[in-house]
Amino acid sequence: MTTEHQTTKPVNPPESASGNAPAQRQAIRPEASSPFSNLLLWPLLAAASVNQASAHFFKNAAAALSIKSGDDMDVSTLVWTTSNSIVLELPSMRLRDFSTHAQGQPTLICAPYALHGSTVADFASGHSVVEALQLGGLSRVFVTDWRSATAEMRYFSIDSYLADLNVAVDGLDQPVDLVGLCQGGWLALVYAARFPEKVRKLVLVGAPVDIRAGESPLSRLAASVPLGAFEELVGLGDGVVLGHRMLELLGPALDAYGADHVLQIPANIDPVRLDALHERFRQWNACTVDLPGVFYLQVCRGLFKENQIAEGSFVALGRRIHLAEINNPIFLLAADNDELVSVDQLFGTARLVSTPKAFIEMATEPCGHLSLFLGAQVLGGTWRRIADWLGQNPDDGA
C-alpha cells in the first residue's frame, strides 16, 4: 500500500528543441537563512536583476562571468569515494560502474546536473548514496557523471542529455531501475515516460516535477523573474552559464557549520574525521560545473515557468510526454525543510502517473535538500529502505 514514512521524524534554443565551524555547534532552524539555502539555485541567479538593482547586478555579473581565473577548480579532479570504473564516454557524461558483481539488476543513479558535480551521489563514506545502495544489497550500481559544459556544448539541449542517457541505458541489461536525484529526478521521470519498456522501477528524490502543486523559494522566484533576465545571464557567458562565477555571485562558500548541518554529523565524531569531512565538503563546494545555455533556458522556461512536464506539454526526443503512461513502481523521497523543492512538488507525481497506489511508496525526512543525498541519518535510514524496495520483485507488491 502507499505509505508515508518519516524518520525520527539557455543563446536561445533552436525552435525544434524541447521546452526544457563555530566552536559550539547547534541545530539550524528551518526558517533560518544560511549560505547553503541558495547552493543549487542556479536557475534563479538572474533574480537579483529583478528584485534588486538591475544595472548593478549585471555589471557585476558581466565582470565575473567573462573572465576565467587560474584558480578555478576542475570538477573532474574530485575523488569518488567508492571504487568504480568508467565504462562509457559520451558527449554529455561518463558512465561510472560501481558494480560489485557481474550479474544482477542494474540500478542507474541519474545525478543532478546543476551547480555542483555528480560526486554528490558518492560524497564520502557514511555520506554516499552509492554506498547506501550497496550496503542494502544492490550489486550493480551505475552513476551518470555529467560533464561540465564547454563552449562547444553551449547548444546542448535537454534532448542531448536524454539521448545520451538512452545510450547509457542501452548498454545495460534492461529494464533498469532509475534513481533520480534533484534535477536528475525529472530527467529520469521524463526518460521513463519516453522509454517505458526500458525502466523497471523509479526512485525520485528531492525532484521538482509538478511546480504548481506547491510552493518553494525556488518556484516563487522562478515565476517572478522574466525569461529575458535568464537569457541575459546566458549571454554574459557567451552561451554557457559558468558555475565557478555563479558560485562567486552566490556569496561566501559554505562554512563548517553549514557542512555539519547538511551532512548530519554527530556531536561525538572523531576530530580527525570531522576535519576530513569539512575539507572534502569545501572542495566539493568549490568545484562547480558549467551549464549549456540552451539546456539552462529550457529548464527555466519549460520546467519552472510553464510546468510542462506535469501539464503534458513537454516534448522529449520528438514525442510529447504524458506521465499518465507511466505505471512503474515508484518511490518518492522528499525533505520537509527543502529549500528548493516542496514536498507537494514531488509528491504530486503520484497523482500524475498511472502506477497503482499499492506500488507507490512516499517518504519524508526532517531535513533540507542536500541532506537527502549527503545526510548520514537519511542515508542510514530511508535509503536502506529504498535499497530493500529496489531489491524486491514488482510482482511481490513492492
Short mmCIF file of C-alpha atoms in Angstrom, two decimals:
data_model
loop_
_atom_site.label_atom_id
_atom_site.label_comp_id
_atom_site.label_asym_id
_atom_site.label_seq_id
_atom_site.Cartn_x
_atom_site.Cartn_y
_atom_site.Cartn_z
CA MET A 1 0.00 0.00 0.00
CA THR A 2 1.01 3.60 -0.42
CA THR A 3 2.82 4.59 2.73
CA GLU A 4 4.27 7.76 4.14
CA HIS A 5 7.32 7.27 6.27
CA GLN A 6 9.11 9.77 8.46
CA THR A 7 12.26 9.06 10.40
CA THR A 8 12.77 10.47 13.83
CA LYS A 9 10.72 12.37 12.46
CA PRO A 10 19.86 28.81 -22.46
CA VAL A 11 21.73 31.82 -26.51
CA ASN A 12 18.06 31.00 -27.32
CA PRO A 13 17.43 27.35 -28.15
CA PRO A 14 16.59 26.23 -31.70
CA GLU A 15 12.89 26.18 -32.45
CA SER A 16 12.91 22.39 -32.53
CA ALA A 17 14.44 21.97 -29.06
CA SER A 18 12.38 20.75 -26.15
CA GLY A 19 10.73 23.41 -23.99
CA ASN A 20 13.15 22.16 -21.38
CA ALA A 21 32.67 25.89 12.36
CA PRO A 22 31.83 27.73 15.14
CA ALA A 23 33.23 26.35 18.39
CA GLN A 24 29.77 25.33 19.55
CA ARG A 25 27.62 23.57 17.00
CA GLN A 26 23.85 23.86 17.21
CA ALA A 27 20.81 22.96 15.12
CA ILE A 28 19.88 25.26 12.29
CA ARG A 29 16.25 26.26 12.32
CA PRO A 30 14.49 25.52 9.02
CA GLU A 31 13.50 29.16 8.65
CA ALA A 32 16.99 30.45 9.35
CA SER A 33 18.93 31.96 6.48
CA SER A 34 22.19 30.20 5.65
CA PRO A 35 24.57 30.09 2.67
CA PHE A 36 23.61 26.57 1.65
CA SER A 37 19.97 27.58 1.18
CA ASN A 38 20.95 29.05 -2.20
CA LEU A 39 23.56 26.47 -3.15
CA LEU A 40 21.69 24.87 -6.04
CA LEU A 41 19.50 27.82 -7.09
CA TRP A 42 21.20 28.01 -10.46
CA PRO A 43 18.01 28.80 -12.41
CA LEU A 44 17.44 31.84 -10.21
CA LEU A 45 20.71 33.73 -10.35
CA ALA A 46 19.17 36.36 -12.58
CA ALA A 47 16.57 37.09 -9.92
CA ALA A 48 18.85 39.71 -8.46
CA SER A 49 18.37 41.74 -11.64
CA VAL A 50 14.66 42.00 -10.90
CA ASN A 51 14.46 42.02 -7.14
CA GLN A 52 17.41 44.34 -6.60
CA ALA A 53 19.19 46.84 -8.86
CA SER A 54 19.25 45.51 -12.41
CA ALA A 55 22.11 47.58 -13.75
CA HIS A 56 24.30 46.96 -10.70
CA PHE A 57 23.74 43.20 -10.82
CA PHE A 58 24.51 42.77 -14.49
CA LYS A 59 27.58 44.99 -14.24
CA ASN A 60 28.98 42.73 -11.53
CA ALA A 61 27.79 39.56 -13.26
CA ALA A 62 29.44 40.55 -16.53
CA ALA A 63 32.76 41.04 -14.79
CA ALA A 64 32.51 37.71 -13.03
CA LEU A 65 31.28 35.66 -15.94
CA SER A 66 33.58 36.99 -18.63
CA ILE A 67 36.90 36.04 -17.01
CA LYS A 68 38.20 32.62 -16.12
CA SER A 69 40.83 32.65 -13.43
CA GLY A 70 43.59 30.13 -12.97
CA ASP A 71 42.26 29.39 -9.50
CA ASP A 72 39.12 27.64 -10.73
CA MET A 73 38.90 24.05 -9.50
CA ASP A 74 38.11 21.42 -12.11
CA VAL A 75 35.18 19.25 -11.06
CA SER A 76 36.86 16.26 -12.75
CA THR A 77 39.58 16.35 -10.07
CA LEU A 78 37.16 15.38 -7.30
CA VAL A 79 37.81 11.89 -5.97
CA TRP A 80 34.98 9.38 -5.86
CA THR A 81 34.59 7.51 -2.57
CA THR A 82 33.60 4.09 -3.87
CA SER A 83 35.72 2.04 -6.26
CA ASN A 84 34.42 2.39 -9.82
CA SER A 85 35.39 2.34 -13.49
CA ILE A 86 34.34 4.42 -16.48
CA VAL A 87 32.54 2.09 -18.88
CA LEU A 88 31.21 4.63 -21.36
CA GLU A 89 32.33 8.06 -22.62
CA LEU A 90 29.58 10.23 -24.12
CA PRO A 91 29.41 13.91 -25.14
CA SER A 92 27.44 14.86 -22.03
CA MET A 93 28.71 12.36 -19.47
CA ARG A 94 30.85 9.48 -18.36
CA LEU A 95 29.01 6.40 -17.16
CA ARG A 96 30.61 5.11 -13.97
CA ASP A 97 30.24 1.49 -12.91
CA PHE A 98 30.30 0.77 -9.16
CA SER A 99 29.22 -2.86 -9.52
CA THR A 100 30.48 -5.48 -7.10
CA HIS A 101 29.20 -8.41 -9.21
CA ALA A 102 28.75 -9.01 -12.93
CA GLN A 103 25.19 -10.27 -12.54
CA GLY A 104 22.15 -8.62 -11.02
CA GLN A 105 19.51 -5.99 -11.60
CA PRO A 106 21.19 -2.76 -12.81
CA THR A 107 20.46 0.44 -10.87
CA LEU A 108 21.34 3.68 -12.62
CA ILE A 109 21.66 6.81 -10.47
CA CYS A 110 20.78 9.88 -12.52
CA ALA A 111 22.83 12.51 -10.69
CA PRO A 112 21.84 16.18 -10.60
CA TYR A 113 23.12 18.41 -13.37
CA ALA A 114 23.18 21.73 -11.60
CA LEU A 115 25.86 23.84 -9.94
CA HIS A 116 27.97 21.04 -8.49
CA GLY A 117 29.36 17.74 -9.72
CA SER A 118 27.95 14.24 -9.71
CA THR A 119 30.10 13.16 -6.74
CA VAL A 120 27.14 14.32 -4.65
CA ALA A 121 25.98 10.71 -5.19
CA ASP A 122 29.18 9.30 -3.65
CA PHE A 123 30.48 12.05 -1.39
CA ALA A 124 32.16 10.20 1.48
CA SER A 125 31.85 7.00 3.47
CA GLY A 126 28.67 7.29 5.50
CA HIS A 127 27.51 10.10 3.20
CA SER A 128 27.14 8.21 -0.09
CA VAL A 129 24.02 7.13 -1.96
CA VAL A 130 26.11 4.57 -3.85
CA GLU A 131 27.41 3.10 -0.60
CA ALA A 132 23.94 3.01 0.96
CA LEU A 133 22.54 1.09 -2.00
CA GLN A 134 25.43 -1.36 -1.96
CA LEU A 135 25.06 -1.94 1.77
CA GLY A 136 21.39 -2.56 1.08
CA GLY A 137 22.30 -5.49 -1.17
CA LEU A 138 22.39 -3.94 -4.65
CA SER A 139 25.34 -5.33 -6.58
CA ARG A 140 25.14 -3.41 -9.88
CA VAL A 141 25.11 0.37 -9.41
CA PHE A 142 25.94 2.96 -12.06
CA VAL A 143 26.11 6.78 -11.96
CA THR A 144 25.80 9.44 -14.66
CA ASP A 145 28.90 11.62 -14.24
CA TRP A 146 27.82 14.76 -16.13
CA ARG A 147 30.48 16.76 -17.94
CA SER A 148 30.95 20.46 -17.32
CA ALA A 149 29.82 22.36 -20.41
CA THR A 150 32.41 23.72 -22.82
CA ALA A 151 31.84 26.41 -25.45
CA GLU A 152 31.25 23.61 -27.96
CA MET A 153 28.45 22.28 -25.74
CA ARG A 154 26.54 25.57 -25.42
CA TYR A 155 23.78 24.37 -27.78
CA PHE A 156 23.23 21.09 -25.92
CA SER A 157 19.54 20.78 -25.09
CA ILE A 158 17.53 18.59 -22.76
CA ASP A 159 17.20 16.21 -25.70
CA SER A 160 21.01 15.96 -25.82
CA TYR A 161 21.05 14.64 -22.26
CA LEU A 162 18.08 12.33 -22.78
CA ALA A 163 19.74 10.87 -25.88
CA ASP A 164 22.98 10.14 -24.01
CA LEU A 165 21.03 8.73 -21.08
CA ASN A 166 19.33 6.41 -23.56
CA VAL A 167 22.69 5.25 -24.93
CA ALA A 168 23.83 4.53 -21.36
CA VAL A 169 20.70 2.53 -20.59
CA ASP A 170 21.06 0.59 -23.83
CA GLY A 171 24.48 -0.57 -22.61
CA LEU A 172 22.90 -2.18 -19.53
CA ASP A 173 20.61 -5.15 -19.02
CA GLN A 174 17.05 -3.90 -19.38
CA PRO A 175 14.81 -2.93 -17.84
CA VAL A 176 16.88 -0.82 -15.45
CA ASP A 177 15.99 0.79 -12.15
CA LEU A 178 16.39 4.58 -12.32
CA VAL A 179 17.24 6.65 -9.24
CA GLY A 180 16.91 10.38 -9.94
CA LEU A 181 18.42 12.92 -7.57
CA CYS A 182 17.09 16.51 -7.67
CA GLN A 183 17.41 17.73 -11.29
CA GLY A 184 18.26 14.16 -12.24
CA GLY A 185 14.84 13.18 -10.93
CA TRP A 186 12.72 14.97 -13.50
CA LEU A 187 15.16 13.82 -16.20
CA ALA A 188 14.73 10.19 -15.08
CA LEU A 189 10.95 10.60 -14.97
CA VAL A 190 10.82 12.05 -18.49
CA TYR A 191 13.07 9.24 -19.70
CA ALA A 192 10.77 6.62 -18.17
CA ALA A 193 7.78 8.20 -19.92
CA ARG A 194 9.66 8.29 -23.23
CA PHE A 195 11.03 4.73 -22.99
CA PRO A 196 8.69 2.87 -20.60
CA GLU A 197 9.84 -0.57 -21.70
CA LYS A 198 13.42 0.20 -20.60
CA VAL A 199 12.62 1.07 -16.96
CA ARG A 200 11.55 -1.31 -14.19
CA LYS A 201 11.37 0.93 -11.08
CA LEU A 202 11.73 4.65 -10.42
CA VAL A 203 13.12 6.43 -7.36
CA LEU A 204 12.74 10.22 -7.32
CA VAL A 205 14.48 12.15 -4.54
CA GLY A 206 14.02 15.89 -3.99
CA ALA A 207 12.96 16.24 -7.63
CA PRO A 208 10.85 19.15 -8.93
CA VAL A 209 8.05 17.62 -11.01
CA ASP A 210 4.74 19.45 -10.51
CA ILE A 211 5.85 23.02 -9.80
CA ARG A 212 2.29 24.29 -9.35
CA ALA A 213 1.35 21.63 -6.81
CA GLY A 214 3.11 23.64 -4.10
CA GLU A 215 5.49 26.50 -3.48
CA SER A 216 9.17 26.75 -2.65
CA PRO A 217 11.59 29.68 -2.65
CA LEU A 218 12.87 28.39 -5.99
CA SER A 219 9.47 28.17 -7.69
CA ARG A 220 8.32 31.55 -6.33
CA LEU A 221 11.39 33.31 -7.64
CA ALA A 222 11.33 31.48 -10.96
CA ALA A 223 7.75 32.59 -11.52
CA SER A 224 8.58 36.23 -10.78
CA VAL A 225 11.67 36.59 -12.97
CA PRO A 226 11.12 37.39 -16.67
CA LEU A 227 12.70 34.88 -19.04
CA GLY A 228 14.67 37.74 -20.57
CA ALA A 229 16.68 38.04 -17.37
CA PHE A 230 17.78 34.42 -17.67
CA GLU A 231 18.59 34.94 -21.35
CA GLU A 232 20.75 37.93 -20.50
CA LEU A 233 22.64 35.92 -17.92
CA VAL A 234 23.35 33.24 -20.53
CA GLY A 235 24.52 35.92 -22.95
CA LEU A 236 27.01 37.20 -20.39
CA GLY A 237 28.70 33.80 -20.51
CA ASP A 238 28.71 33.61 -24.32
CA GLY A 239 26.15 30.83 -24.29
CA VAL A 240 27.47 28.94 -21.26
CA VAL A 241 26.40 29.51 -17.65
CA LEU A 242 29.71 29.40 -15.77
CA GLY A 243 29.40 27.56 -12.49
CA HIS A 244 32.53 28.96 -10.87
CA ARG A 245 31.36 32.51 -11.40
CA MET A 246 27.83 31.66 -10.32
CA LEU A 247 29.29 30.48 -7.04
CA GLU A 248 31.03 33.85 -6.63
CA LEU A 249 27.74 35.63 -7.23
CA LEU A 250 26.01 33.46 -4.65
CA GLY A 251 28.29 34.66 -1.87
CA PRO A 252 30.73 33.01 0.50
CA ALA A 253 31.24 29.27 0.35
CA LEU A 254 29.71 27.01 2.95
CA ASP A 255 31.42 27.12 6.30
CA ALA A 256 31.92 24.18 8.64
CA TYR A 257 28.64 24.98 10.42
CA GLY A 258 26.71 24.56 7.20
CA ALA A 259 28.58 21.37 6.39
CA ASP A 260 27.79 19.84 9.77
CA HIS A 261 24.10 20.52 9.26
CA VAL A 262 23.95 19.19 5.70
CA LEU A 263 26.00 16.07 6.45
CA GLN A 264 24.14 15.41 9.72
CA ILE A 265 27.42 14.95 11.58
CA PRO A 266 27.03 13.60 15.12
CA ALA A 267 28.39 15.63 18.02
CA ASN A 268 30.77 12.85 19.14
CA ILE A 269 32.56 12.42 15.81
CA ASP A 270 36.33 11.92 15.88
CA PRO A 271 38.01 15.34 15.31
CA VAL A 272 40.29 13.97 12.59
CA ARG A 273 37.31 12.52 10.75
CA LEU A 274 35.45 15.83 11.20
CA ASP A 275 38.31 17.85 9.72
CA ALA A 276 38.49 15.47 6.76
CA LEU A 277 34.76 15.83 6.09
CA HIS A 278 34.98 19.62 6.34
CA GLU A 279 37.83 19.72 3.84
CA ARG A 280 36.08 17.33 1.47
CA PHE A 281 32.94 19.43 1.64
CA ARG A 282 34.93 22.61 1.00
CA GLN A 283 36.49 21.07 -2.10
CA TRP A 284 33.16 19.76 -3.35
CA ASN A 285 31.54 23.16 -2.89
CA ALA A 286 34.40 24.92 -4.72
CA CYS A 287 34.23 22.55 -7.72
CA THR A 288 31.35 23.58 -9.96
CA VAL A 289 30.07 22.62 -13.39
CA ASP A 290 29.22 24.93 -16.28
CA LEU A 291 25.84 24.54 -17.95
CA PRO A 292 24.90 24.80 -21.65
CA GLY A 293 22.84 27.92 -22.26
CA VAL A 294 20.20 26.11 -24.29
CA PHE A 295 19.70 23.44 -21.62
CA TYR A 296 19.60 26.07 -18.87
CA LEU A 297 16.93 28.18 -20.58
CA GLN A 298 14.82 25.15 -21.43
CA VAL A 299 14.77 24.14 -17.78
CA CYS A 300 13.98 27.68 -16.61
CA ARG A 301 11.13 28.05 -19.08
CA GLY A 302 9.74 24.56 -19.56
CA LEU A 303 10.05 23.20 -16.04
CA PHE A 304 9.96 26.14 -13.64
CA LYS A 305 7.88 28.71 -15.53
CA GLU A 306 5.50 26.62 -17.64
CA ASN A 307 5.32 23.36 -15.65
CA GLN A 308 5.37 21.44 -18.94
CA ILE A 309 6.23 18.01 -17.54
CA ALA A 310 3.31 17.91 -15.13
CA GLU A 311 0.86 19.52 -17.54
CA GLY A 312 1.60 17.24 -20.50
CA SER A 313 3.13 19.70 -22.96
CA PHE A 314 6.77 18.66 -22.63
CA VAL A 315 8.33 17.19 -25.80
CA ALA A 316 11.19 14.72 -25.37
CA LEU A 317 13.09 13.39 -28.37
CA GLY A 318 10.25 14.23 -30.72
CA ARG A 319 7.39 12.87 -28.62
CA ARG A 320 5.02 14.63 -26.23
CA ILE A 321 5.37 13.21 -22.75
CA HIS A 322 2.33 12.11 -20.77
CA LEU A 323 3.10 10.97 -17.23
CA ALA A 324 -0.16 9.02 -17.19
CA GLU A 325 1.58 6.49 -19.45
CA ILE A 326 3.91 5.56 -16.58
CA ASN A 327 2.80 2.61 -14.48
CA ASN A 328 6.15 1.61 -12.97
CA PRO A 329 6.57 1.12 -9.24
CA ILE A 330 7.73 4.47 -7.82
CA PHE A 331 9.43 5.57 -4.60
CA LEU A 332 9.25 9.30 -3.77
CA LEU A 333 11.54 10.77 -1.09
CA ALA A 334 11.13 14.43 -0.06
CA ALA A 335 12.58 16.74 2.61
CA ASP A 336 10.25 18.56 4.97
CA ASN A 337 12.56 21.58 5.06
CA ASP A 338 13.68 21.51 1.43
CA GLU A 339 14.88 24.95 0.29
CA LEU A 340 14.39 24.09 -3.38
CA VAL A 341 11.57 21.59 -3.85
CA SER A 342 8.46 21.43 -1.70
CA VAL A 343 7.06 18.08 -0.67
CA ASP A 344 3.95 18.63 -2.79
CA GLN A 345 6.01 19.44 -5.90
CA LEU A 346 7.45 15.93 -5.70
CA PHE A 347 4.54 14.02 -4.21
CA GLY A 348 2.27 15.48 -6.92
CA THR A 349 3.91 12.90 -9.17
CA ALA A 350 1.78 10.19 -7.56
CA ARG A 351 -1.47 11.59 -8.98
CA LEU A 352 0.02 12.19 -12.46
CA VAL A 353 1.19 8.65 -13.16
CA SER A 354 -0.92 5.53 -13.61
CA THR A 355 1.04 3.43 -11.15
CA PRO A 356 -1.35 1.59 -8.80
CA LYS A 357 -1.32 3.01 -5.28
CA ALA A 358 -0.06 -0.29 -3.92
CA PHE A 359 3.15 0.23 -5.93
CA ILE A 360 3.85 3.80 -4.79
CA GLU A 361 5.99 4.49 -1.74
CA MET A 362 6.26 8.01 -0.30
CA ALA A 363 8.61 9.10 2.46
CA THR A 364 9.70 12.37 4.04
CA GLU A 365 12.74 13.29 6.07
CA PRO A 366 13.03 16.21 8.55
CA CYS A 367 15.96 17.81 6.73
CA GLY A 368 16.95 20.19 3.95
CA HIS A 369 17.61 19.46 0.27
CA LEU A 370 21.26 18.39 0.27
CA SER A 371 20.83 16.18 3.30
CA LEU A 372 18.64 13.90 1.17
CA PHE A 373 21.82 12.81 -0.64
CA LEU A 374 24.56 13.61 1.91
CA GLY A 375 22.98 13.27 5.34
CA ALA A 376 24.22 10.36 7.45
CA GLN A 377 20.84 9.85 9.11
CA VAL A 378 18.90 9.83 5.85
CA LEU A 379 21.38 7.51 4.14
CA GLY A 380 21.38 5.14 7.09
CA GLY A 381 17.59 5.15 7.29
CA THR A 382 15.29 5.78 4.35
CA TRP A 383 17.97 4.96 1.75
CA ARG A 384 18.31 1.48 3.24
CA ARG A 385 14.55 1.17 2.88
CA ILE A 386 14.88 2.27 -0.76
CA ALA A 387 17.55 -0.37 -1.35
CA ASP A 388 15.29 -3.06 0.10
CA TRP A 389 12.42 -1.82 -2.09
CA LEU A 390 14.58 -1.91 -5.21
CA GLY A 391 15.67 -5.43 -4.34
CA GLN A 392 12.10 -6.72 -4.39
CA ASN A 393 10.31 -8.05 -7.45
CA PRO A 394 7.48 -5.72 -8.51
CA ASP A 395 5.16 -8.73 -8.72
CA ASP A 396 5.57 -9.11 -4.96
CA GLY A 397 3.79 -5.78 -4.35
CA ALA A 398 6.96 -3.82 -3.59
#
